[in-house]
Amino acid sequence: DRMKKLMIFLLAACFVIVSMADVFAATQYVTIGTGGVTGVYYPTGGAISKMVNAKRKEYNLRATVESTGGSVFNVNAIMAGDLEFGVVQSDRQYQAFNGTADWEGKPQKKLRAVFSIHPESVTLVAAVDAGINGVADLKGKRVNIGNPGSGQRGNALDLLEAAGINYEADLKAEGIKAAESAGMLQDDRIDAFFYTVGHPNGSVKEAVAGTRQVNFVPIDKAIVDKLVGQFPYYAPSVIPVGMYPGVANKADVPSFGVKATFVTSADIPDNVVYAITKEVFENFDNFKKLHPAYSTLTKESMLQGMRAPIHPGAMKYYKEAGLK
Ligand code: GLU
């Protein structure tokens, strides 16, 4: 009888231990919001998830990637708790945290920065037959300024305003997603499109590879200077034409730009943010090889351009690694 009681006790103990182990081992899933599949955000989400999923057993963490409408969509989805992480333009990070532009009067105080990634240029792609050689030539043209969830729409509106162009009165403005822009340009349904994006990328390659010849529109220095003076998050940039064989421009094209950044919410646990940060930085050389738009990345550059407070999980890693 004592034997029987002991057996029952042991069985129960085993059961408790097994179910506890199960709880501790439960995999935590996080989703990274990106952009259109032919941009750089989507493969960037893939690169980050590859780093952390390689250590799935150690962290019990699995990251998946979602194609989305872009920066504004990602911020809002993270703040609503629908996504855990997202790739977001540095200007959007600033605006959301401080309550300007799309978040006028609604500062997103729980937005947190994790790290910065590649530089992005405001890229104005036009059909050569439309004769658009400067921003002023956009008047009267069919121009995709970007879908409302995108990062580029705000950059297009800032640029048009600085150039004295009213997008409602002076343009036939479209609000379509970046992934559809190249096809629409080649089908002669638009004359030009804006895309704030790292180079090289699939969308611009697709636009340049078609039968309708394409040029990048240079942004006048005076307008760039005005924008850089007016907003803390803009910097002058250059679009490297060598990355796009077939484009009509012969020399690199001046523009302005921002940085792609990786963001999350203050509600995401420190250990999750720590794990992702650590895996990206500890595997930096491998990470850098995953996309040609990362060619200029350094660990130091990945700590520059953040506009919201750094998440404590990321900060823990930066302190440990002597980066902060
Ligand atoms: N910068 C774009 C946005 O915020 C996305 C660019 C990309 O997908 O690479 O909407």
Coordinates of C-alpha atoms and ligand atoms in Angstrom, one line a residue:
D1 CA 0.0 0.0 0.0
R2 CA 2.8 2.4 0.9
M3 CA 4.4 1.3 -2.4
K4 CA 1.2 2.2 -4.3
K5 CA 1.1 5.7 -2.6
L6 CA 4.7 6.3 -3.5
M7 CA 4.0 5.3 -7.1
I8 CA 1.1 7.7 -7.3
F9 CA 3.2 10.5 -5.8
L10 CA 6.0 9.9 -8.2
L11 CA 3.7 9.9 -11.2
A12 CA 2.1 13.1 -10.1
A13 CA 5.5 14.7 -9.5
C14 CA 6.6 13.6 -13.0
F15 CA 3.4 15.1 -14.5
V16 CA 4.1 18.4 -12.7
I17 CA 7.7 18.6 -13.9
V18 CA 6.8 17.7 -17.5
S19 CA 4.0 20.3 -17.7
M20 CA 6.3 22.9 -16.1
A21 CA 9.0 22.2 -18.6
D22 CA 6.4 22.6 -21.3
V23 CA 5.4 26.0 -20.1
F24 CA 9.0 27.2 -19.9
A25 CA 9.8 25.8 -23.4
A26 CA 6.7 27.3 -25.0
T27 CA 7.9 29.1 -28.1
Q28 CA 7.2 32.8 -28.2
Y29 CA 6.2 34.2 -31.6
V30 CA 6.9 37.7 -32.7
T31 CA 6.0 39.3 -36.1
I32 CA 8.0 41.9 -37.9
G33 CA 6.1 44.4 -40.0
T34 CA 8.0 45.4 -43.2
G35 CA 6.9 46.9 -46.5
G36 CA 6.2 45.7 -50.1
V37 CA 7.9 42.5 -51.1
T38 CA 10.1 44.3 -53.8
G39 CA 11.4 46.9 -51.3
V40 CA 14.3 46.5 -48.8
Y41 CA 12.2 46.3 -45.6
Y42 CA 10.8 42.9 -46.5
P43 CA 14.2 41.2 -47.0
T44 CA 15.4 43.1 -43.9
G45 CA 12.7 41.5 -41.8
G46 CA 13.9 38.2 -43.3
A47 CA 17.5 38.9 -42.4
I48 CA 16.7 39.8 -38.8
S49 CA 14.4 36.8 -38.3
K50 CA 17.1 34.5 -39.8
M51 CA 19.6 35.7 -37.2
V52 CA 17.2 35.1 -34.2
N53 CA 15.6 31.9 -35.6
A54 CA 19.0 30.3 -35.8
K55 CA 19.0 30.4 -32.0
R56 CA 15.4 29.3 -31.6
K57 CA 16.2 26.6 -29.1
E58 CA 18.3 28.9 -26.9
Y59 CA 15.7 31.7 -26.8
N60 CA 12.4 29.8 -27.5
L61 CA 11.7 32.7 -29.8
R62 CA 10.5 32.5 -33.4
A63 CA 10.3 35.6 -35.6
T64 CA 8.1 35.8 -38.7
V65 CA 7.8 38.5 -41.3
E66 CA 4.8 40.3 -42.7
S67 CA 4.6 42.4 -45.9
T68 CA 2.7 45.6 -45.1
G69 CA 1.9 49.1 -46.4
G70 CA 5.1 50.5 -44.8
S71 CA 6.3 52.7 -42.0
V72 CA 3.1 54.4 -40.9
F73 CA 1.2 51.1 -41.0
N74 CA 4.0 49.5 -39.0
V75 CA 4.0 52.1 -36.2
N76 CA 0.3 52.0 -35.8
A77 CA 0.2 48.2 -35.8
I78 CA 2.9 48.0 -33.1
M79 CA 1.1 50.6 -31.0
A80 CA -2.1 48.6 -31.3
G81 CA -0.4 45.4 -30.3
D82 CA -1.0 43.7 -33.7
L83 CA 2.8 43.5 -34.5
E84 CA 5.7 43.2 -32.1
F85 CA 8.4 44.8 -34.3
G86 CA 8.6 46.8 -37.5
V87 CA 11.0 48.5 -39.9
V88 CA 10.2 52.2 -39.9
Q89 CA 11.7 55.3 -41.5
S90 CA 13.6 57.5 -38.9
D91 CA 11.4 60.5 -39.8
R92 CA 8.3 58.4 -39.0
Q93 CA 9.9 57.3 -35.7
Y94 CA 10.5 60.9 -34.8
Q95 CA 7.0 62.1 -35.8
A96 CA 5.2 59.2 -34.1
F97 CA 7.0 59.7 -30.8
N98 CA 6.7 63.4 -30.8
G99 CA 3.1 63.6 -32.1
T100 CA 3.6 65.4 -35.5
A101 CA 2.6 64.7 -39.1
D102 CA 0.3 61.6 -39.2
W103 CA 0.3 61.6 -35.4
E104 CA -0.4 65.3 -34.9
G105 CA -1.7 65.7 -31.3
K106 CA -1.3 61.9 -30.7
P107 CA 2.3 61.2 -29.5
Q108 CA 3.1 57.5 -29.4
K109 CA 4.9 57.5 -26.1
K110 CA 5.4 53.8 -26.0
L111 CA 7.3 53.6 -29.3
R112 CA 10.9 52.4 -28.7
A113 CA 13.9 52.3 -30.9
V114 CA 16.0 49.1 -31.2
F115 CA 18.6 49.9 -33.9
S116 CA 19.1 51.8 -37.2
I117 CA 19.7 50.0 -40.4
H118 CA 20.4 51.2 -44.0
P119 CA 20.1 54.7 -45.4
E120 CA 17.0 55.4 -47.6
S121 CA 16.8 58.0 -50.4
V122 CA 13.7 59.8 -51.5
T123 CA 13.7 58.4 -55.0
L124 CA 11.6 60.0 -57.8
V125 CA 11.4 57.6 -60.7
A126 CA 10.0 59.0 -64.0
A127 CA 9.4 57.9 -67.5
V128 CA 11.7 59.7 -69.9
D129 CA 8.9 60.4 -72.3
A130 CA 7.1 62.5 -69.6
G131 CA 10.0 65.0 -69.7
I132 CA 10.4 65.3 -65.9
N133 CA 13.9 66.7 -65.2
G134 CA 13.2 68.6 -62.0
V135 CA 10.5 68.7 -59.4
A136 CA 8.7 71.6 -61.1
D137 CA 8.1 69.4 -64.2
L138 CA 5.7 67.2 -62.1
K139 CA 2.9 69.8 -62.6
G140 CA 0.1 68.3 -64.5
K141 CA 1.6 64.8 -64.4
R142 CA 0.2 61.5 -63.1
V143 CA 2.3 60.9 -60.0
N144 CA 2.1 58.1 -57.4
I145 CA 2.9 59.9 -54.1
G146 CA 2.5 56.6 -52.1
N147 CA -0.2 54.8 -50.2
P148 CA -1.3 56.4 -46.9
G149 CA 0.4 53.7 -44.8
S150 CA 3.8 54.2 -46.5
G151 CA 6.8 56.3 -45.4
Q152 CA 7.3 57.9 -48.8
R153 CA 4.0 59.7 -48.9
G154 CA 5.1 62.1 -46.2
N155 CA 8.4 62.7 -47.9
A156 CA 6.7 63.4 -51.3
L157 CA 4.3 65.8 -49.6
D158 CA 7.2 67.6 -47.8
L159 CA 9.1 67.9 -51.1
L160 CA 6.1 69.1 -53.1
E161 CA 5.3 71.7 -50.5
A162 CA 8.9 72.9 -50.4
A163 CA 8.8 73.2 -54.2
G164 CA 5.6 75.2 -54.1
I165 CA 3.5 72.5 -55.7
N166 CA 0.0 71.7 -54.4
Y167 CA -0.5 68.0 -54.8
E168 CA -4.2 68.2 -55.0
A169 CA -4.5 71.1 -57.5
D170 CA -1.2 70.8 -59.6
L171 CA -0.9 67.0 -59.9
K172 CA -2.9 63.9 -60.8
A173 CA -1.8 62.3 -57.5
E174 CA -2.2 58.5 -57.0
G175 CA -1.9 56.8 -53.6
I176 CA -0.9 53.3 -54.6
K177 CA 1.5 50.8 -53.0
A178 CA 5.2 50.8 -54.0
A179 CA 5.1 47.2 -55.2
E180 CA 2.6 48.3 -57.9
S181 CA 4.4 51.4 -59.0
A182 CA 6.9 49.9 -61.4
G183 CA 4.2 48.0 -63.3
M184 CA 2.0 51.1 -63.5
L185 CA 4.9 53.2 -64.9
Q186 CA 5.7 50.6 -67.5
D187 CA 2.0 50.3 -68.4
D188 CA 1.8 54.1 -69.0
R189 CA -0.8 54.5 -66.2
I190 CA 1.5 56.9 -64.3
D191 CA 4.4 59.3 -65.3
A192 CA 6.4 59.1 -62.1
F193 CA 6.4 57.6 -58.6
F194 CA 8.0 58.4 -55.2
Y195 CA 9.7 55.7 -53.2
T196 CA 11.8 56.3 -50.1
V197 CA 13.9 53.2 -50.2
G198 CA 17.4 51.7 -49.9
H199 CA 19.4 50.9 -53.0
P200 CA 19.5 48.7 -54.9
N201 CA 16.0 47.3 -54.6
G202 CA 13.6 45.2 -56.7
S203 CA 11.0 47.8 -57.4
V204 CA 13.4 50.3 -59.0
K205 CA 15.1 47.5 -60.9
E206 CA 11.8 46.4 -62.2
A207 CA 10.9 50.0 -63.3
V208 CA 14.3 50.4 -65.0
A209 CA 14.2 47.0 -66.8
G210 CA 11.0 47.8 -68.8
T211 CA 10.7 49.0 -72.4
R212 CA 9.5 52.5 -71.3
Q213 CA 12.8 54.3 -70.5
V214 CA 13.2 55.7 -67.0
N215 CA 15.2 58.5 -65.3
F216 CA 15.7 59.5 -61.7
V217 CA 14.7 63.1 -61.1
P218 CA 17.4 65.2 -59.3
I219 CA 16.2 67.3 -56.4
D220 CA 17.6 70.9 -56.6
K221 CA 20.1 71.7 -53.9
A222 CA 18.1 74.7 -52.8
I223 CA 15.1 72.5 -52.0
V224 CA 17.2 69.9 -50.3
D225 CA 18.9 72.6 -48.2
K226 CA 15.4 74.0 -47.3
L227 CA 14.1 70.6 -46.2
V228 CA 17.3 69.7 -44.2
G229 CA 17.0 73.1 -42.4
Q230 CA 13.3 72.7 -41.7
F231 CA 13.2 69.1 -40.4
P232 CA 15.8 67.4 -38.0
Y233 CA 15.5 64.0 -39.7
Y234 CA 16.4 64.8 -43.3
A235 CA 19.9 64.7 -44.7
P236 CA 21.3 65.1 -48.3
S237 CA 21.7 61.9 -50.2
V238 CA 22.7 60.5 -53.6
I239 CA 21.1 57.8 -55.7
P240 CA 23.8 55.6 -57.2
V241 CA 22.9 55.1 -60.9
G242 CA 25.5 52.3 -61.3
M243 CA 23.2 50.0 -59.5
Y244 CA 20.6 50.3 -62.2
P245 CA 21.9 49.5 -65.7
G246 CA 19.6 51.0 -68.3
V247 CA 18.5 54.1 -66.4
A248 CA 18.8 57.3 -68.5
N249 CA 20.9 59.3 -66.0
K250 CA 24.7 59.3 -66.6
A251 CA 25.8 60.6 -63.1
D252 CA 24.6 59.9 -59.6
V253 CA 21.5 61.8 -58.7
P254 CA 21.2 64.2 -55.7
S255 CA 18.3 63.8 -53.4
F256 CA 17.6 63.7 -49.6
G257 CA 16.9 60.9 -47.3
V258 CA 16.3 59.2 -43.9
K259 CA 17.3 56.0 -42.3
A260 CA 15.5 52.7 -42.0
T261 CA 15.2 51.8 -38.3
F262 CA 14.0 48.8 -36.3
V263 CA 11.3 49.7 -33.7
T264 CA 9.1 48.0 -31.1
S265 CA 6.8 48.9 -28.1
A266 CA 7.7 49.5 -24.5
D267 CA 5.3 46.6 -23.8
I268 CA 7.6 44.0 -25.4
P269 CA 9.6 42.2 -22.8
D270 CA 13.3 43.0 -22.4
N271 CA 14.5 39.4 -23.0
V272 CA 12.8 39.3 -26.4
V273 CA 14.3 42.6 -27.6
Y274 CA 17.7 41.7 -26.0
A275 CA 17.8 38.4 -27.9
I276 CA 17.1 40.0 -31.3
T277 CA 19.5 42.8 -30.7
K278 CA 22.2 40.5 -29.6
E279 CA 21.9 38.1 -32.5
V280 CA 21.9 40.8 -35.1
F281 CA 25.0 42.5 -33.6
E282 CA 26.9 39.3 -32.7
N283 CA 26.4 38.1 -36.3
F284 CA 27.0 41.5 -37.8
D285 CA 29.3 40.3 -40.6
N286 CA 26.8 37.7 -41.8
F287 CA 23.9 40.0 -41.4
K288 CA 25.7 42.7 -43.6
K289 CA 26.0 40.1 -46.4
L290 CA 22.3 39.5 -46.6
H291 CA 21.5 42.6 -48.7
P292 CA 23.6 44.9 -50.9
A293 CA 21.8 48.0 -49.4
Y294 CA 23.7 47.2 -46.2
S295 CA 27.1 47.9 -47.8
T296 CA 27.8 51.0 -45.7
L297 CA 26.6 49.6 -42.4
T298 CA 28.8 49.7 -39.3
K299 CA 27.8 48.7 -35.8
E300 CA 28.3 52.4 -34.9
S301 CA 26.0 53.6 -37.7
M302 CA 23.3 51.2 -36.4
L303 CA 23.3 53.2 -33.2
Q304 CA 22.8 56.5 -35.0
G305 CA 19.5 58.1 -36.2
M306 CA 17.2 56.7 -33.5
R307 CA 14.5 59.2 -32.6
A308 CA 12.5 57.4 -29.8
P309 CA 14.1 56.1 -26.5
I310 CA 16.1 52.9 -26.9
H311 CA 14.2 49.9 -25.6
P312 CA 15.9 48.7 -22.3
G313 CA 16.3 45.2 -23.7
A314 CA 18.4 46.6 -26.6
M315 CA 20.3 49.0 -24.2
K316 CA 21.2 46.0 -22.0
Y317 CA 23.0 44.5 -25.0
Y318 CA 24.7 47.7 -26.0
K319 CA 26.1 48.2 -22.5
E320 CA 27.3 44.6 -22.4
A321 CA 29.0 45.0 -25.8
G322 CA 30.6 48.3 -24.8
L323 CA 28.7 50.1 -27.7
K324 CA 27.0 52.6 -25.3
Ligands
GLU1 N1 10.4 53.4 -46.8 C1 9.3 52.7 -47.2 C2 8.1 52.9 -46.2 O1 8.4 53.3 -45.1 C3 9.5 51.2 -47.4 C4 10.7 50.9 -48.2 C5 11.0 49.4 -48.3 O2 10.1 48.6 -48.2 O3 12.2 49.1 -48.4 O4 7.0 52.7 -46.5

